[in-house]
Short mmCIF file of C-alpha atoms in Angstrom, two decimals:
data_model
loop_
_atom_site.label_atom_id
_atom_site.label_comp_id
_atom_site.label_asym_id
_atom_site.label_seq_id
_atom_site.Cartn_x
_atom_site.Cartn_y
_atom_site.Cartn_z
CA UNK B 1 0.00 0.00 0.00
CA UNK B 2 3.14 2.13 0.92
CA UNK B 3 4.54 1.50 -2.42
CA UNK B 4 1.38 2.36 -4.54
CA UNK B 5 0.96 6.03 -2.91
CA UNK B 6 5.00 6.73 -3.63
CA UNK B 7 4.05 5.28 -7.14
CA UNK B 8 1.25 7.70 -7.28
CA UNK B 9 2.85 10.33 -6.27
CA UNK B 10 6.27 9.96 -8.11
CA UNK B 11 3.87 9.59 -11.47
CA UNK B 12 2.03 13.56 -10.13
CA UNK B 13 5.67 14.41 -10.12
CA UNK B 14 6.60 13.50 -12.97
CA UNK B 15 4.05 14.95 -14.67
CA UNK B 16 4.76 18.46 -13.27
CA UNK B 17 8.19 18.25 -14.39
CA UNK B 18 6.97 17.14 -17.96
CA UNK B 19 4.87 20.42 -17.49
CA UNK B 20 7.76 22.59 -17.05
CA UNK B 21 9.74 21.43 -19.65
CA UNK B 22 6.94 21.91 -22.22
CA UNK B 23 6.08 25.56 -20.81
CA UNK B 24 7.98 28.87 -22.26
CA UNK B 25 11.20 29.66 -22.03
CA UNK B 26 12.32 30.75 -18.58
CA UNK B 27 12.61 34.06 -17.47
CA UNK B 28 14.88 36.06 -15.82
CA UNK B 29 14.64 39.03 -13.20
CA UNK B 30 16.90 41.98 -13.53
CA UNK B 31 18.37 44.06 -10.96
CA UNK B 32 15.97 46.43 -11.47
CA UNK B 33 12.91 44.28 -12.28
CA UNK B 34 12.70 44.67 -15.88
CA UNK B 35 12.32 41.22 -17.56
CA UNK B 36 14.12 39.46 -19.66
CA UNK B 37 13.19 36.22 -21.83
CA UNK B 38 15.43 34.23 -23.73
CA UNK B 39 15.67 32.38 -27.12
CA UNK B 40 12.85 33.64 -29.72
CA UNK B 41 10.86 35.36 -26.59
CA UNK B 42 13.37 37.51 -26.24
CA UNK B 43 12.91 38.33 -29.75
CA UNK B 44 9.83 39.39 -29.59
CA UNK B 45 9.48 40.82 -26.68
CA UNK B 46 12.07 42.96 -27.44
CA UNK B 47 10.23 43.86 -30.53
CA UNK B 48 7.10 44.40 -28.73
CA UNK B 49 9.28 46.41 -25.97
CA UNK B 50 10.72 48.10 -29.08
CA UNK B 51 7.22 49.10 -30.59
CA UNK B 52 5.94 50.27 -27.43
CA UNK B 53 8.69 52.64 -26.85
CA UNK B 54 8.72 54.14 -30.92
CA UNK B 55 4.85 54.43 -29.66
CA UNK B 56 5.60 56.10 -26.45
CA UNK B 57 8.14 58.30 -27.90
CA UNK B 58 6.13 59.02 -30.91
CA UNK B 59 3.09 59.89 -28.85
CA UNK B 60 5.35 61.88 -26.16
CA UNK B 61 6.66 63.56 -29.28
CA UNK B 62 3.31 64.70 -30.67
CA UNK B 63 2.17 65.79 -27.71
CA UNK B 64 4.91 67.89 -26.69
CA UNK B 65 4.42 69.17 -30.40
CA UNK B 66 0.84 69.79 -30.06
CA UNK B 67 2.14 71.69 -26.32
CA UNK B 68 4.01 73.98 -28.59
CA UNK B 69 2.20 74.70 -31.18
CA UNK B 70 -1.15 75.09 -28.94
CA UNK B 71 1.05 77.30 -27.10
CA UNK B 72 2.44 78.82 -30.53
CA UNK B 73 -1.38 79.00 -31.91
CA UNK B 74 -2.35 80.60 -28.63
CA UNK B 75 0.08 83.34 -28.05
CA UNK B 76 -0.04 83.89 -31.96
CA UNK B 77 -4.50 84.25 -31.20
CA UNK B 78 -3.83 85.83 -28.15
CA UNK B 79 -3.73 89.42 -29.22
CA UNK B 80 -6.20 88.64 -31.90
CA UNK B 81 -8.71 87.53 -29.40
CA UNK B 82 -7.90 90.43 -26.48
CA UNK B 83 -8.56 93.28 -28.93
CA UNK B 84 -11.80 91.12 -30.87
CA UNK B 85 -12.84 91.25 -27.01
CA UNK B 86 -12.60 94.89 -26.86
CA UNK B 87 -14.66 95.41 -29.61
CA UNK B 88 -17.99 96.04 -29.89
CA UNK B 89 -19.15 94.62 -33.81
CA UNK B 90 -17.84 91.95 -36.02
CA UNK B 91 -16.78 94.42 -38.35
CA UNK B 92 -14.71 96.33 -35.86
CA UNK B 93 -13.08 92.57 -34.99
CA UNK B 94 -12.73 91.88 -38.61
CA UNK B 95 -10.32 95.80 -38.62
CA UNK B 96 -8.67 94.89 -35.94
CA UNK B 97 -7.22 91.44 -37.70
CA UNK B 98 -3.33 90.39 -36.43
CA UNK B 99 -0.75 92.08 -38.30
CA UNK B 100 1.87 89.81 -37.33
CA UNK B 101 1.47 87.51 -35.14
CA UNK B 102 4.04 84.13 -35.56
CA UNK B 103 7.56 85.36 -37.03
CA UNK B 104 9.47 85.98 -32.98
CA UNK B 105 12.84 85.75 -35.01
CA UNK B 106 14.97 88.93 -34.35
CA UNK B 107 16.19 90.66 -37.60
CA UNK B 108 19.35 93.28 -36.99
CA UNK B 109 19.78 96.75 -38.58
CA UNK B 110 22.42 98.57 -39.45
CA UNK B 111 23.53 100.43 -36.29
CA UNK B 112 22.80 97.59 -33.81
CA UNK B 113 18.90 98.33 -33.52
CA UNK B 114 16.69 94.86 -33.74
CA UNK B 115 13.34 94.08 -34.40
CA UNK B 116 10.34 91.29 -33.89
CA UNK B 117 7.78 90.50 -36.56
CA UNK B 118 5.17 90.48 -33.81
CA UNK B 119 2.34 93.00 -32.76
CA UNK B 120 3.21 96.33 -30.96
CA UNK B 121 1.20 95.64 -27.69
CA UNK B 122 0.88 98.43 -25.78
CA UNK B 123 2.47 98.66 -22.45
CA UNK B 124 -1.14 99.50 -20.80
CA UNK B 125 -3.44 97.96 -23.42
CA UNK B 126 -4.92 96.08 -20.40
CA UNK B 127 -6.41 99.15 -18.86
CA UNK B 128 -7.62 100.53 -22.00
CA UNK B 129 -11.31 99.45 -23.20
CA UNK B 130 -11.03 100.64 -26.73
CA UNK B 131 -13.17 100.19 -30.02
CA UNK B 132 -11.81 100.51 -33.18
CA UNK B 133 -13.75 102.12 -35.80
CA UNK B 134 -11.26 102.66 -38.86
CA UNK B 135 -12.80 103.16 -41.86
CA UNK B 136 -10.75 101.90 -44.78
CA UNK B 137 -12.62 104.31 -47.48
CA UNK B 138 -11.75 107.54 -45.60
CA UNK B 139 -7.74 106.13 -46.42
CA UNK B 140 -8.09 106.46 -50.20
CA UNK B 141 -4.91 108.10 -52.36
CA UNK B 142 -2.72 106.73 -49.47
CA UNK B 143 -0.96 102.87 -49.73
CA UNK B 144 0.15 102.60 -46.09
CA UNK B 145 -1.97 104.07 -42.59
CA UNK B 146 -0.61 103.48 -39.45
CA UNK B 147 -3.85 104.46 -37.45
CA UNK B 148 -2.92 103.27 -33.89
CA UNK B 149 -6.46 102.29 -33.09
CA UNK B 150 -5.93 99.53 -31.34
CA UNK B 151 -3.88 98.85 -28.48
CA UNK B 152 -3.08 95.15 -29.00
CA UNK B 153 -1.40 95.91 -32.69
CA UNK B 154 -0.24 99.29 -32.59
CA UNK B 155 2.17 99.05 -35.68
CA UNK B 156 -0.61 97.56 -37.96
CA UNK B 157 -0.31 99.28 -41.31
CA UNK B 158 -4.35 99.12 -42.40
CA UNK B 159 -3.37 99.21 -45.86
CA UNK B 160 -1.47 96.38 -46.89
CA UNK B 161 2.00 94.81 -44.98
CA UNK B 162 4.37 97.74 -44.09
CA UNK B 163 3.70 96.94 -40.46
CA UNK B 164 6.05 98.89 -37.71
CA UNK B 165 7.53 97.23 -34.80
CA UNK B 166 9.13 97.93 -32.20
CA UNK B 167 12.76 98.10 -31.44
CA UNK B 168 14.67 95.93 -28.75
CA UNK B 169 16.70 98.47 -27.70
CA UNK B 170 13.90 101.10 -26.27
CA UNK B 171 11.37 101.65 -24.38
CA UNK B 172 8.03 99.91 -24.32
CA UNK B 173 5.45 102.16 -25.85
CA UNK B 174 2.20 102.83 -24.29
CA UNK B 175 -1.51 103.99 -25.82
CA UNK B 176 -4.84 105.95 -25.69
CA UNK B 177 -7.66 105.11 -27.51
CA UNK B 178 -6.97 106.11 -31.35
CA UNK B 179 -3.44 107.25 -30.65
CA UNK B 180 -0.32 106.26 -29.95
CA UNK B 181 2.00 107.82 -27.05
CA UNK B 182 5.81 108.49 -27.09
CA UNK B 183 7.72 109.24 -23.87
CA UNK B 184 11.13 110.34 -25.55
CA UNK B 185 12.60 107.25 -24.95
CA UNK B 186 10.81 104.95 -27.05
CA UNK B 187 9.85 104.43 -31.12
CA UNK B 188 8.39 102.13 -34.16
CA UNK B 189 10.23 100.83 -36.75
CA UNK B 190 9.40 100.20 -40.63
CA UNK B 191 11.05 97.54 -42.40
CA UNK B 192 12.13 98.84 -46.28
CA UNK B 193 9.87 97.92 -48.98
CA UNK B 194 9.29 99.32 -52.20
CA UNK B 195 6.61 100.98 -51.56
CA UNK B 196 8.68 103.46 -49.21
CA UNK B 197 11.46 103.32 -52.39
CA UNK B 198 9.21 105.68 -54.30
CA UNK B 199 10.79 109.29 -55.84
CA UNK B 200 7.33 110.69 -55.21
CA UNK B 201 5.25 110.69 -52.21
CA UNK B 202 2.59 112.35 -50.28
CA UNK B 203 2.58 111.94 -46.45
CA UNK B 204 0.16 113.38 -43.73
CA UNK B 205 0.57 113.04 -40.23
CA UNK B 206 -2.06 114.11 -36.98
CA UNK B 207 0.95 114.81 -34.02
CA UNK B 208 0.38 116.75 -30.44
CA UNK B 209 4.06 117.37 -28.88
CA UNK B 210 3.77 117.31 -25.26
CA UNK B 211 7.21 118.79 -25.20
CA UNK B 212 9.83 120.90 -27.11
CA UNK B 213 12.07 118.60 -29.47
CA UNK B 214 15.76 118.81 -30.11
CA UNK B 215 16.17 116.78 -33.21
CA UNK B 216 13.27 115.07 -32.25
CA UNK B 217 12.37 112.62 -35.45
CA UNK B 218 8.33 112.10 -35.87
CA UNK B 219 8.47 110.21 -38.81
CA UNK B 220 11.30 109.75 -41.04
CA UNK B 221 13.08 107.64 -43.60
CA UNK B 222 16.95 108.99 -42.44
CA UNK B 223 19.78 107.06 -43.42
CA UNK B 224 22.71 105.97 -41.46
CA UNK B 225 25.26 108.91 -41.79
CA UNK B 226 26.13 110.43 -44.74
CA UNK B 227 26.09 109.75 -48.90
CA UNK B 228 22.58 108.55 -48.68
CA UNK B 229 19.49 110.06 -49.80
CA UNK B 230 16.86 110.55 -46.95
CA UNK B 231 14.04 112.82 -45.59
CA UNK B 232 12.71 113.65 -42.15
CA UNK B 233 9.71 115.30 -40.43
CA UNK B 234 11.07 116.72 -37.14
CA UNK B 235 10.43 118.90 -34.27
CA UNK B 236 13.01 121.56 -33.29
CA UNK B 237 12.37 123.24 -30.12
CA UNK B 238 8.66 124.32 -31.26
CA UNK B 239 9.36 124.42 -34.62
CA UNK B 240 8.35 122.09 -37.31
CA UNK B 241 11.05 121.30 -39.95
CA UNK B 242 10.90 119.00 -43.30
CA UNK B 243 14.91 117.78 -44.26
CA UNK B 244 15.99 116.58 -47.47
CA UNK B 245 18.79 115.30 -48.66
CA UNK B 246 20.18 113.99 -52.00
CA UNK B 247 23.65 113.08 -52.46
CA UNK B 248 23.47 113.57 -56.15
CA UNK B 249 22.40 117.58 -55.38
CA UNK B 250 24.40 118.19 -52.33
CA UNK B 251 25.72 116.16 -49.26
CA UNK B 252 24.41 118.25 -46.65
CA UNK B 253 20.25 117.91 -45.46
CA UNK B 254 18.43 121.00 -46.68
CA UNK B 255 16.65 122.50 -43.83
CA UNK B 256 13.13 123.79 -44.56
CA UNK B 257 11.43 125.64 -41.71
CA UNK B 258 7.58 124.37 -41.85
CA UNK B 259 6.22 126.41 -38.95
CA UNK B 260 5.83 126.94 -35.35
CA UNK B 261 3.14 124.47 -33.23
CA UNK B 262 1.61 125.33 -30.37
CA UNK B 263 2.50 122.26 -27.22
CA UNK B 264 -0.70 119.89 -26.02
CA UNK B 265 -2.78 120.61 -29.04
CA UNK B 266 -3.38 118.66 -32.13
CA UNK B 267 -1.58 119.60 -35.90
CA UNK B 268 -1.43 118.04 -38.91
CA UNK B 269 1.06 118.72 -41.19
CA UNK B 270 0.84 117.43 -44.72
CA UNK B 271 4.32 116.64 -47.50
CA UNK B 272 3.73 116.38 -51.58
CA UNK B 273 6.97 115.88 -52.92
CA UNK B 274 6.38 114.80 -56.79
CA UNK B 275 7.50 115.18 -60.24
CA UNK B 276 6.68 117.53 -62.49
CA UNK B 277 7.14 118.74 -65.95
CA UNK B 278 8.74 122.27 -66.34
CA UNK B 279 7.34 124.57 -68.68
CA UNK B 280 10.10 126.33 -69.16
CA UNK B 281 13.07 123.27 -69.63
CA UNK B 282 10.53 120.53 -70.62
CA UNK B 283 12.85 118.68 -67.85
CA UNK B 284 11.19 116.59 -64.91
CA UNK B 285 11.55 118.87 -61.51
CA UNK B 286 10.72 117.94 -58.37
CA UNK B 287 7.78 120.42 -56.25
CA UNK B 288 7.54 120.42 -52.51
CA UNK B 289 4.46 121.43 -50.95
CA UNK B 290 4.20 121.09 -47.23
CA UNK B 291 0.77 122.55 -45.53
CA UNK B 292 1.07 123.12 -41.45
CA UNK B 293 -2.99 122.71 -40.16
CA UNK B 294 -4.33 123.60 -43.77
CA UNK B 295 -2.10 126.05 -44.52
CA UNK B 296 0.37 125.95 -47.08
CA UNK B 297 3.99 127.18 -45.76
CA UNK B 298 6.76 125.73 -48.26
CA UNK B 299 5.68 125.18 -52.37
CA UNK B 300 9.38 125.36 -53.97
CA UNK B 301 11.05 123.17 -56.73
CA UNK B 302 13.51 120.99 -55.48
CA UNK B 303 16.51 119.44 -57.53
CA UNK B 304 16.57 116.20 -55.99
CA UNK B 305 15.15 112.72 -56.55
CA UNK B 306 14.68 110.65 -53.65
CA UNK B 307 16.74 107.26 -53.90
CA UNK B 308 15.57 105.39 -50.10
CA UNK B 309 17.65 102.44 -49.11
CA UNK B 310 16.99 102.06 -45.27
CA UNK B 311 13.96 101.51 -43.04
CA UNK B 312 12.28 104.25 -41.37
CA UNK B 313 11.39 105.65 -38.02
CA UNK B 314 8.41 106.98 -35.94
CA UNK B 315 9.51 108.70 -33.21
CA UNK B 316 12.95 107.91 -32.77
CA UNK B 317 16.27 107.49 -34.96
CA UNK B 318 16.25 103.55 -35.77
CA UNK B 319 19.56 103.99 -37.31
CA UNK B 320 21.37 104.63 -34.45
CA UNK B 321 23.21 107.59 -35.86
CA UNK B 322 25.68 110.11 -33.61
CA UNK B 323 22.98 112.16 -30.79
CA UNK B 324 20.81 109.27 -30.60
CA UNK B 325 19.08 110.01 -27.72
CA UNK B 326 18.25 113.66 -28.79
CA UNK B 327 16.62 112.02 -31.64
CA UNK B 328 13.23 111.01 -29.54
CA UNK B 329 10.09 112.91 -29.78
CA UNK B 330 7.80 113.12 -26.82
CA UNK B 331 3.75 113.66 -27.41
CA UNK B 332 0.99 111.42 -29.53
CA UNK B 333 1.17 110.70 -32.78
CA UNK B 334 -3.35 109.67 -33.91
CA UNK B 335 -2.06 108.92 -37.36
CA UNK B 336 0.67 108.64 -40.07
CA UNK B 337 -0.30 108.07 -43.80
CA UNK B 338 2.34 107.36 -46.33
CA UNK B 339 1.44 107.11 -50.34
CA UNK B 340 3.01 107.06 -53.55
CA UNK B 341 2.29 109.90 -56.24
CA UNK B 342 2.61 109.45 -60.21
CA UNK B 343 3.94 111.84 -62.34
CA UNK B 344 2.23 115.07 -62.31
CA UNK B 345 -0.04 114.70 -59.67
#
């Protein structure tokens, strides 16, 4: 009887043993618990581990791509969406459209000066509840308006892509509602494009100076030192002046005296520089007419033709010339309009 139960219980034995043999490869534990199997399990595990961790990765990748560019999408919608907030129609949301709003890269000028493709946000636009009711048809015989009416894109240009921007190296520039406000230590900057490239030009600008200039620039397309062709709209102590320079004429900036304006109050001053034929020579000339507050003050022929080969500046030298810093103009600027003139107008 003794010897049947060992019998029976060798034979469960046995057949455990067989079990064991038959089962899958065995496994091994590492020091740090991972698993490793052997022979063609390892083979495929490793393959599965492999897949799983291209997965992982993959999906770790995409989302820490989707983080960005969420991110990227919501800064870029960011200033779209505060100034839509602030105003009060769809039409006024559809004006106040981004200008720029995903190229963060830095581009260098001459003179050290640097620049963002983004929107001019100004430094209070928070506090400022502000609706935006540019009308495009009141802009016609211009090709560039820098408006300022809204806060969250100050340097929008509301007539195509010659958007300003502001420079690194100054101050942040602050708002009211439909103008823009400079403290004498801060400016815009306008990229070169053809359009600004034009011999002919007409440009108006709305300005109140808060206080006397000295070499203060309001809007200007000056070049870097001298041998370059350039103009400027400035205020000297209370005195308006319009400079011109080309190097083909002279190398010195003639100095035109526009007129005396009154501090805290509003003037516009107006600039027609264009071609024209003379009666006497049958040559092309070139007529300045410059109008302080709907007056005319200079109408003279001038021997130049404008040749522009560097950005421009509102209310500050972007090119970093000698007397920088005397170069700011302090006051509020409601509007600048820039456009090209044919032949004879």
């Amino acid at each position: 009887m003794k010897f049947g139960v060992l019998a029976g219980v060798a034979a469960i034995l046995g057949c455990c043993v067989g079990c064991t043999e038959h089962a899958s490869n065995p496994v091994q534990a590492t020091p740090y618990g991972d698993v490793e199997s052997s022979s063609s399990s390892s083979v495929k595990q490793n393959n599965v581990e492999s897949s799983s961790s291209r997965k992982a990765t993959s999906s770790s990748s995409r989302m820490s791509q989707d983080k960005i560019e969420s991110s990227s999408s919501r800064t870029s919608q960011s200033n779209v969406v505060s100034s839509s907030s602030r105003d009060g129609s769809s039409s006024s949301r559809a004006t106040n459209s981004s200008s720029s709003s995903v190229d963060d890269k830095s581009y260098s000028l001459y003179g050290g000066a640097s620049y963002k493709r983004v929107n001019v946000v100004a430094s209070n636009a928070d506090e400022l509840e502000c609706d935006d009711k540019t009308k495009i048809e009141n802009l016609k015989g211009f090709d560039v308006a820098y408006e300022f009416n809204s806060p969250y894109d100050l340097g929008r240009d509301y007539l195509g892509d010659n958007n300003a921007y502001q420079d690194n190296k100054v101050s942040a520039i602050s708002a009211e509602c439909g103008s823009i406000v400079f403290d004498g230590s801060n400016g815009l900057h306008i990229p070169l494009s053809e359009t600004f490239e034009s011999s002919s030009f007409v440009v108006e600008v709305r300005f109140m100076p808060t206080k006397a200039g000295n070499m203060a620039n309001i809007f200007v397309a000056e070049p870097p030192g001298s041998n370059k062709d350039g103009w400027q709209l400035r205020l000297d102590g209370s005195d308006i002046y319009f400079h011109i320079r080309d190097v083909e004429i002279r190398d010195t900036w003639e100095e035109m005296k526009v007129g005396a304006v009154s501090m805290d109050e509003w003037h516009v001053v107006r600039i027609r520089f264009f071609p024209t034929m003379s009666a006497v020579t049958k040559k092309t000339v070139y007529s300045l007419n410059v109008a302080l507050d709907g007056k005319t003050r200079i109408a003279t022929e001038i021997k130049s033709k404008m040749d522009i080969e560097y950005g421009l500046g509102i209310g500050y030298d972007s090119m970093y010339q000698d007397l920088h810093a005397r170069r700011f103009f302090t006051g509020k600027i409601d509007y600048i309009r820039y456009g090209r003139m044919a032949e004879g107008k």
